[in-house]
Structures are given as C-alpha cells and as structure tokens.
mmCIF file of C-alpha atoms in Angstrom:
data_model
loop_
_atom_site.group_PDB
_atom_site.id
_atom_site.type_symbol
_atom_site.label_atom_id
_atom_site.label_comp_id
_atom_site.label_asym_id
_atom_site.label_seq_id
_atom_site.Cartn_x
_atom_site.Cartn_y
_atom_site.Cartn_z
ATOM 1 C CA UNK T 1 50.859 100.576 103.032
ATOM 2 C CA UNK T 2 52.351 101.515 106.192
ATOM 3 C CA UNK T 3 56.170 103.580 106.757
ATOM 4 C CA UNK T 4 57.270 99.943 108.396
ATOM 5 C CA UNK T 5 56.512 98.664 104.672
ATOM 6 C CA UNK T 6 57.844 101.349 102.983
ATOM 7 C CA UNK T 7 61.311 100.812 104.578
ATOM 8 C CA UNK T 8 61.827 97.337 104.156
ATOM 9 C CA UNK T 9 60.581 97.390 100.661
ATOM 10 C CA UNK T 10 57.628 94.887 101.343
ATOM 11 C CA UNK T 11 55.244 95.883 98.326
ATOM 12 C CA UNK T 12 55.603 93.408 95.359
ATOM 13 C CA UNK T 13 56.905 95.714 93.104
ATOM 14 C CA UNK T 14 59.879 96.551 95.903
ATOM 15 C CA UNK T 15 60.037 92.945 96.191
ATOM 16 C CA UNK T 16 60.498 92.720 92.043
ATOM 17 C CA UNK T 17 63.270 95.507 92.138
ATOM 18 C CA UNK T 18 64.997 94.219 94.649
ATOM 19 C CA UNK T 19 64.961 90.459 93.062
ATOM 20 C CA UNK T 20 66.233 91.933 90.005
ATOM 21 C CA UNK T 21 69.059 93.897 91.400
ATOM 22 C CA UNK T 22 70.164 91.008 92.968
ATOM 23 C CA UNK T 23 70.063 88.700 90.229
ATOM 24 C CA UNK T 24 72.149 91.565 88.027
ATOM 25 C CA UNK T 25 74.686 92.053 90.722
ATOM 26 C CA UNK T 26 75.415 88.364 91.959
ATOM 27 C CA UNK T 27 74.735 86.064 89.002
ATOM 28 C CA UNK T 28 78.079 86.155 87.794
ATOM 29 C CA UNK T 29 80.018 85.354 91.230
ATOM 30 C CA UNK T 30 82.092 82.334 91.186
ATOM 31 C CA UNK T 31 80.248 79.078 92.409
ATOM 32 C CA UNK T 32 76.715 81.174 92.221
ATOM 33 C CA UNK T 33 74.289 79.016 90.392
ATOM 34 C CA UNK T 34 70.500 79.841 89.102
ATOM 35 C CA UNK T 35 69.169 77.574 91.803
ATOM 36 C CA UNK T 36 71.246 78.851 94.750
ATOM 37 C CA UNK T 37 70.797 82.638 93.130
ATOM 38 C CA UNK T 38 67.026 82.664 93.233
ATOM 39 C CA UNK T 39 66.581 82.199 96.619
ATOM 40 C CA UNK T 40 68.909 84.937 97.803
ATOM 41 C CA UNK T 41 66.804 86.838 94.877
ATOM 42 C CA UNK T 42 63.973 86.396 96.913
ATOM 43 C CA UNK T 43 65.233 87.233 100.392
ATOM 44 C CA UNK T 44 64.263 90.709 102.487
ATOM 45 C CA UNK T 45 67.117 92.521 102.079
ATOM 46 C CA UNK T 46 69.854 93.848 99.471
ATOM 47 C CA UNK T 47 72.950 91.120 100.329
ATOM 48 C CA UNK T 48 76.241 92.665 100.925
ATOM 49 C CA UNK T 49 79.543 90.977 99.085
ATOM 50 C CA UNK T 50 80.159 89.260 102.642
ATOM 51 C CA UNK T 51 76.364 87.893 103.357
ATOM 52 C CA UNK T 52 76.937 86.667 99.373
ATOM 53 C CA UNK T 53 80.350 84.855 100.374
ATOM 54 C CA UNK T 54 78.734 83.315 103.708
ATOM 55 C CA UNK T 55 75.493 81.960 102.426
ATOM 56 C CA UNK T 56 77.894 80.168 99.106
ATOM 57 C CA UNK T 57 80.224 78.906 102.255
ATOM 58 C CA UNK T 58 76.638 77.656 103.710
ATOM 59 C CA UNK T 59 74.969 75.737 100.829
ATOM 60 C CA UNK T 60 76.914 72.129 100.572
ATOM 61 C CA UNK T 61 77.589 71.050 96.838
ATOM 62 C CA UNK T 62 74.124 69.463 95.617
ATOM 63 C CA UNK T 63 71.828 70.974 98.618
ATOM 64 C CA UNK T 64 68.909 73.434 97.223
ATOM 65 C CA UNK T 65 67.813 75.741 99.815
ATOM 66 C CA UNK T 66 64.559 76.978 100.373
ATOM 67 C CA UNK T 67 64.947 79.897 102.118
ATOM 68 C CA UNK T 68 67.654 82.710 103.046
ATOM 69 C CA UNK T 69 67.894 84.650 106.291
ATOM 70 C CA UNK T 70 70.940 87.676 106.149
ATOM 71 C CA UNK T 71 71.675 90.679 108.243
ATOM 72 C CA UNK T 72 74.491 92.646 109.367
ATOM 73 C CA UNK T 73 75.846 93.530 113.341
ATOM 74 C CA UNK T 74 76.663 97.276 112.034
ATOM 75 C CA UNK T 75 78.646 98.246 115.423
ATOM 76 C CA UNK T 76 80.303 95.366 115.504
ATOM 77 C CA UNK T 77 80.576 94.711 111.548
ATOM 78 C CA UNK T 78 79.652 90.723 111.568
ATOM 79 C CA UNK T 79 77.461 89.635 108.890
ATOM 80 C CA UNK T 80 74.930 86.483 109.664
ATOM 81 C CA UNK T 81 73.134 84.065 106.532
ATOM 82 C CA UNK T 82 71.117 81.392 108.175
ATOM 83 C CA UNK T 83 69.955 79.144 105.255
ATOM 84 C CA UNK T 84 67.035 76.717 105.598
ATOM 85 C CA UNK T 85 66.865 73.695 103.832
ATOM 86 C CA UNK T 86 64.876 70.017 103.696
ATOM 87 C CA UNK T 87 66.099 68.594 106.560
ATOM 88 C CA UNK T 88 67.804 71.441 108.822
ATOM 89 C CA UNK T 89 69.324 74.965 108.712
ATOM 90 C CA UNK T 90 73.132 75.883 108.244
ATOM 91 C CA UNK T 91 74.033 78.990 110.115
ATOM 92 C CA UNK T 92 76.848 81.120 108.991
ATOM 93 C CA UNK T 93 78.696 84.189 110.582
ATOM 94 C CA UNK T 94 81.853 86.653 110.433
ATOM 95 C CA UNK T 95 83.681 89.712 109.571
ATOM 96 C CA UNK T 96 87.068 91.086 108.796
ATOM 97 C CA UNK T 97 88.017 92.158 112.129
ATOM 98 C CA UNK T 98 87.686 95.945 111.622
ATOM 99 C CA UNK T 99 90.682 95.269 109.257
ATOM 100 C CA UNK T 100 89.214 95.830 105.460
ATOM 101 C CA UNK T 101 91.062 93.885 102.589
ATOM 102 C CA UNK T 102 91.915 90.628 104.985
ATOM 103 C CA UNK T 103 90.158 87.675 104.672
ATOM 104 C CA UNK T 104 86.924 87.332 105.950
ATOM 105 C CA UNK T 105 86.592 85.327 109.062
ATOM 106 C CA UNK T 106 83.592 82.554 108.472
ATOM 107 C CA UNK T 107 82.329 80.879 111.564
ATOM 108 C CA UNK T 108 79.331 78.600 111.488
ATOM 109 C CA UNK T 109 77.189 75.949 112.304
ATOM 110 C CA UNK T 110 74.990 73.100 110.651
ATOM 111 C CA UNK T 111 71.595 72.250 112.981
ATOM 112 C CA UNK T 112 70.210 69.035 111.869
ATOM 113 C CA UNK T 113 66.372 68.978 112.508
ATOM 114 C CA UNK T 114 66.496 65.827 114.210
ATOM 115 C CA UNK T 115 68.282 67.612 117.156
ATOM 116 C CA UNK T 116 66.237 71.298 117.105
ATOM 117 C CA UNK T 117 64.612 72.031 119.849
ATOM 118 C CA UNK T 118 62.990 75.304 119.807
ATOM 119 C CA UNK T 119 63.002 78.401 117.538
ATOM 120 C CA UNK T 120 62.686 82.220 118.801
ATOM 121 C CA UNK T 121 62.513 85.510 117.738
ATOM 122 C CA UNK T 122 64.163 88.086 119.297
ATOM 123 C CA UNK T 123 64.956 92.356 119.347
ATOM 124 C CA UNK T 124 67.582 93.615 121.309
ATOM 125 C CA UNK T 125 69.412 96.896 120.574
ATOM 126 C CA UNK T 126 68.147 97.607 117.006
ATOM 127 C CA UNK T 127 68.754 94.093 115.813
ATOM 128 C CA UNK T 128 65.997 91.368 115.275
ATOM 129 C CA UNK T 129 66.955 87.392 114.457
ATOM 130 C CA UNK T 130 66.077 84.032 115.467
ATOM 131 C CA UNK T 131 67.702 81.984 117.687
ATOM 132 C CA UNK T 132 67.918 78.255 117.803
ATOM 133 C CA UNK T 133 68.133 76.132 120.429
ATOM 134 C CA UNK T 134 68.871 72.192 120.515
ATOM 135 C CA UNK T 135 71.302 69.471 120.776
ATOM 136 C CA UNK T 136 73.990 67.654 119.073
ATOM 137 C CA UNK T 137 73.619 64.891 120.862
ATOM 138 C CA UNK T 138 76.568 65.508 123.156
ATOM 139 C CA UNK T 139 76.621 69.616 123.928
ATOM 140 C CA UNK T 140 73.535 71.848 124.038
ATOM 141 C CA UNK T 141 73.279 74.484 121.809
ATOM 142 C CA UNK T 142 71.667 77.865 121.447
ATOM 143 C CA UNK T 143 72.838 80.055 118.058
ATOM 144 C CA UNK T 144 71.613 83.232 116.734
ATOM 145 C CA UNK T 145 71.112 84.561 113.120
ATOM 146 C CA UNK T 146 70.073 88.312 112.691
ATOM 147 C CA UNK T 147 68.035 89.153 109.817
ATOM 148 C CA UNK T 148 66.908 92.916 108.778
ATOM 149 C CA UNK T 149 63.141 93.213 108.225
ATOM 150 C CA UNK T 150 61.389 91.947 111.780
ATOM 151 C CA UNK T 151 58.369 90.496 109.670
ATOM 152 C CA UNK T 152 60.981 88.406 107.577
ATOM 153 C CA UNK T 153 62.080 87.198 110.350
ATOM 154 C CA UNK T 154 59.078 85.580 111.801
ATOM 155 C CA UNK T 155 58.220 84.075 108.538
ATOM 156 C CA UNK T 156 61.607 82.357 108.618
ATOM 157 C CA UNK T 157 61.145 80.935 112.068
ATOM 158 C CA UNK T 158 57.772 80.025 111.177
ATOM 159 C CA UNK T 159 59.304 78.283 108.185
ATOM 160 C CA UNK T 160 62.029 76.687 110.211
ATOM 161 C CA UNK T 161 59.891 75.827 112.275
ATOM 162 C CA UNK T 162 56.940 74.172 110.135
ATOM 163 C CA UNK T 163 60.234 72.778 108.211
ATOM 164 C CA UNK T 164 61.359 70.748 111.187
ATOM 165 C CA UNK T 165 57.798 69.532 112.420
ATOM 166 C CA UNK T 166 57.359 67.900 108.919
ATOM 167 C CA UNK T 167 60.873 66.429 108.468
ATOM 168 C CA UNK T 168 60.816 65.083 112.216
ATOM 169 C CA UNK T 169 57.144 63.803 112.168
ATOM 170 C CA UNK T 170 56.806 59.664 111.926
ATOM 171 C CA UNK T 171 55.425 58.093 108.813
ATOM 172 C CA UNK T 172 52.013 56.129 109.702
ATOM 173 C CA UNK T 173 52.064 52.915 110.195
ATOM 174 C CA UNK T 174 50.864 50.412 107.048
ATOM 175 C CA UNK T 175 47.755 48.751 108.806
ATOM 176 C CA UNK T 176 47.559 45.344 107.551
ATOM 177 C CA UNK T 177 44.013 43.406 107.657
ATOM 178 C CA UNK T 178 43.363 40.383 105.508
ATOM 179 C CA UNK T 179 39.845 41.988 104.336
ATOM 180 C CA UNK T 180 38.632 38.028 103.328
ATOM 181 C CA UNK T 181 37.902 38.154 107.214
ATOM 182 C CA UNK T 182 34.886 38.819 108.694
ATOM 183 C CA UNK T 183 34.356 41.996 109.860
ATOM 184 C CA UNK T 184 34.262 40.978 113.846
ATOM 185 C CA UNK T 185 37.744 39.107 113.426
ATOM 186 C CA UNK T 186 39.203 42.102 111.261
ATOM 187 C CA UNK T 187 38.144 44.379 114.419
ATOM 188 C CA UNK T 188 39.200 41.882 116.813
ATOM 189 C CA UNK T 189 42.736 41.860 115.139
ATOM 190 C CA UNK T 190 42.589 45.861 114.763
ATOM 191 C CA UNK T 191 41.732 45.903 118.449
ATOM 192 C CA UNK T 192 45.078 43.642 118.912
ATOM 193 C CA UNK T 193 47.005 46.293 117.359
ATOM 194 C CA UNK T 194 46.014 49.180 119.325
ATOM 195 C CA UNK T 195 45.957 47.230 122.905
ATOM 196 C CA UNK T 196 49.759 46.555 121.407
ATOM 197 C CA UNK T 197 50.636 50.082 120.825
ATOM 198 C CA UNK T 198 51.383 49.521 117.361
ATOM 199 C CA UNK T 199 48.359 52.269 115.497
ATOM 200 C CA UNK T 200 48.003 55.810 116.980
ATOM 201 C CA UNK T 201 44.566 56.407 117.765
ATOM 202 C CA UNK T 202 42.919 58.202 115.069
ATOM 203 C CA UNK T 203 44.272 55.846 112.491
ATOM 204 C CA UNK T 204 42.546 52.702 114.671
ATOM 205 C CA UNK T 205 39.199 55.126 114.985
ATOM 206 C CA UNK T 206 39.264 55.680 110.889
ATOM 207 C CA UNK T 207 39.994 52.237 109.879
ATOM 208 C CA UNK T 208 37.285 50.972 112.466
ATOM 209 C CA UNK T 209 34.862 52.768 111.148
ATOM 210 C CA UNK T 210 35.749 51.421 107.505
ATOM 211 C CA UNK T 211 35.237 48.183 108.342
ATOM 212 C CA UNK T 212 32.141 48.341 110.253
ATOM 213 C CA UNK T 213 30.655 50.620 106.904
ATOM 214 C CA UNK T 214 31.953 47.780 104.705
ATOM 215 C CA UNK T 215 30.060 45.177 106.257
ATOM 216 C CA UNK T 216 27.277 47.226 105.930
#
C-alpha cells in the first residue's frame, strides 16, 4: 500500500472504520434514515456536520441514492455533496459566510440525465472534483462538486457517467415476425424494417441469422 493510500484511508479495514464512525456519529440526526445513512457510510471521506446537512437538503423524500461525493473549499470554507442517483445527480453547496453560528447558506442544483452532457475531472489549487456540463433545455450549464480523495473522484464520474449512458440509452425495438411465414417472406419483411429505419443494425443481423438457422 502506497502513502497516497495511507492518507485517504483506502485499505478495507480504513474503509470499515471509517463506515462505522460514521454510522455512530450521524445515525441519530433528524431526517437521517438507514437507507440514506449507508451510503454516506460508504463515501471517501469523514462528513463534516455541514456536508451531513447538504447531502439530507439533496436527497428528495422517497429518492435512494447510490452514491455520495463531499468535500470542503478550506480557504474559502464552502462545503460541496454531489449525490448520484437513478436517473441524475443533485448537486449541493454552501457555507456560513465566515460567520459561525448563522445559518448555513445551501445553494444547489438538480442535473437530470436526460440533459448531461459531459463529465470531468479536475485539480486546481489542492482541490480535485468533477464538473458537469449540460443543458436545461433553455441555459447551458457547467457546475462543479469537489470531493477529497482524487481516486474517489474518478470512480464517481465514472459512475455518473456509466449512470447516465444506461438511463439515457433507448430500449430495443420489439421485432415482430409472424414465424407461420416462410422464411424468404419473414426476411423480406425484416428487410422492410431495416430499409425503413425502424431495427438498428445488429438487431436486423441477429434476427436474420435466426431465421435463416430455423429454416435449416
């Protein structure tokens, strides 16, 4: 194990501790539940109170996320939770202003998959996050999310990213042959349906290739 490890507690056992201490510490916080706790549980990083607060102010009632993304601005003091779920991520961000004891200022945004465009990884200055770029479908968009271990980070955007490809990708299309047909007129009306645009074609090449090893 590497010094890079050692720091951002990647071993198992770091992984374990970590879990636990999170689980001890947060369980109890008002609106916390065991299915929104065990992801945070199983995020890189020891959350602060504020990270906590943010990523409950990110997960809408009913939504179970399936991943958690937090890190903290230290010169500027603004804590970021970027939270991905089914069908997009919900970004969340703030800080009190340099002014302990007010309330904490929560800014934020909810990126639909439908409209994500790209997903990045960056390091400037000491910090390392993603940033996501896409549209609304009025006004362009392009919003960061730090996180604290640089390796949890690309996993996340590789996540987010896998996440969207799935969510956004079409359903094939039900292929629908009468199979009482001979096999020349069940290709002939297969062949109808790709000159039509209506089969991608690797779907027309497999079912092809059924029919002509049926009628064999």
């Amino acid at each position: 194990m590497g010094i890079a490890d050692m720091f951002y507690g990647r071993s198992a056992k770091a992984r374990e501790r970590r879990a636990a201490k999170v689980r001890n510490k947060y369980a109890d916080v008002p609106g916390m539940t065991p299915e929104l706790l065990e992801p945070l549980a199983q995020s890189a990083d020891m959350p602060s109170r504020d990270r906590v607060a943010l990523y409950l102010e990110a997960v809408p009632a009913g939504a179970e996320p399936r991943r958690v993304l937090h890190g903290t601005k230290v010169y500027t003091g603004t804590s970021y939770v970027g939270v991905l779920f089914d069908s997009g991520l919900t970004m969340r961000w703030g800080g009190y202003g340099g002014i302990r004891g007010t309330e904490l200022e929560v800014h934020g945004a909810d990126l639909p998959f439908g409209g994500m465009q790209k997903v990045e990884i960056f390091s400037h200055e000491g910090d390392d996050g993603i940033l996501v770029s896409g549209s609304d479908g009025t006004n362009d968009y392009s919003i960061g999310c730090l996180g604290f271990d640089p390796q949890d980070v690309q996993e996340f955007a590789q996540a987010t990213v896998a996440a969207r490809d799935q969510f956004v990708q079409p359903a094939s299309p039900d292929i629908n042959i009468d199979s009482s047909l001979p096999p020349e007129q069940q290709l002939a009306a297969l062949e109808q349906m790709r000159s039509l645009g209506a089969i991608p074609e690797d779907l027309y090449a497999a079912t092809a290739a059924k029919i002509r090893a049926s009628s064999h």
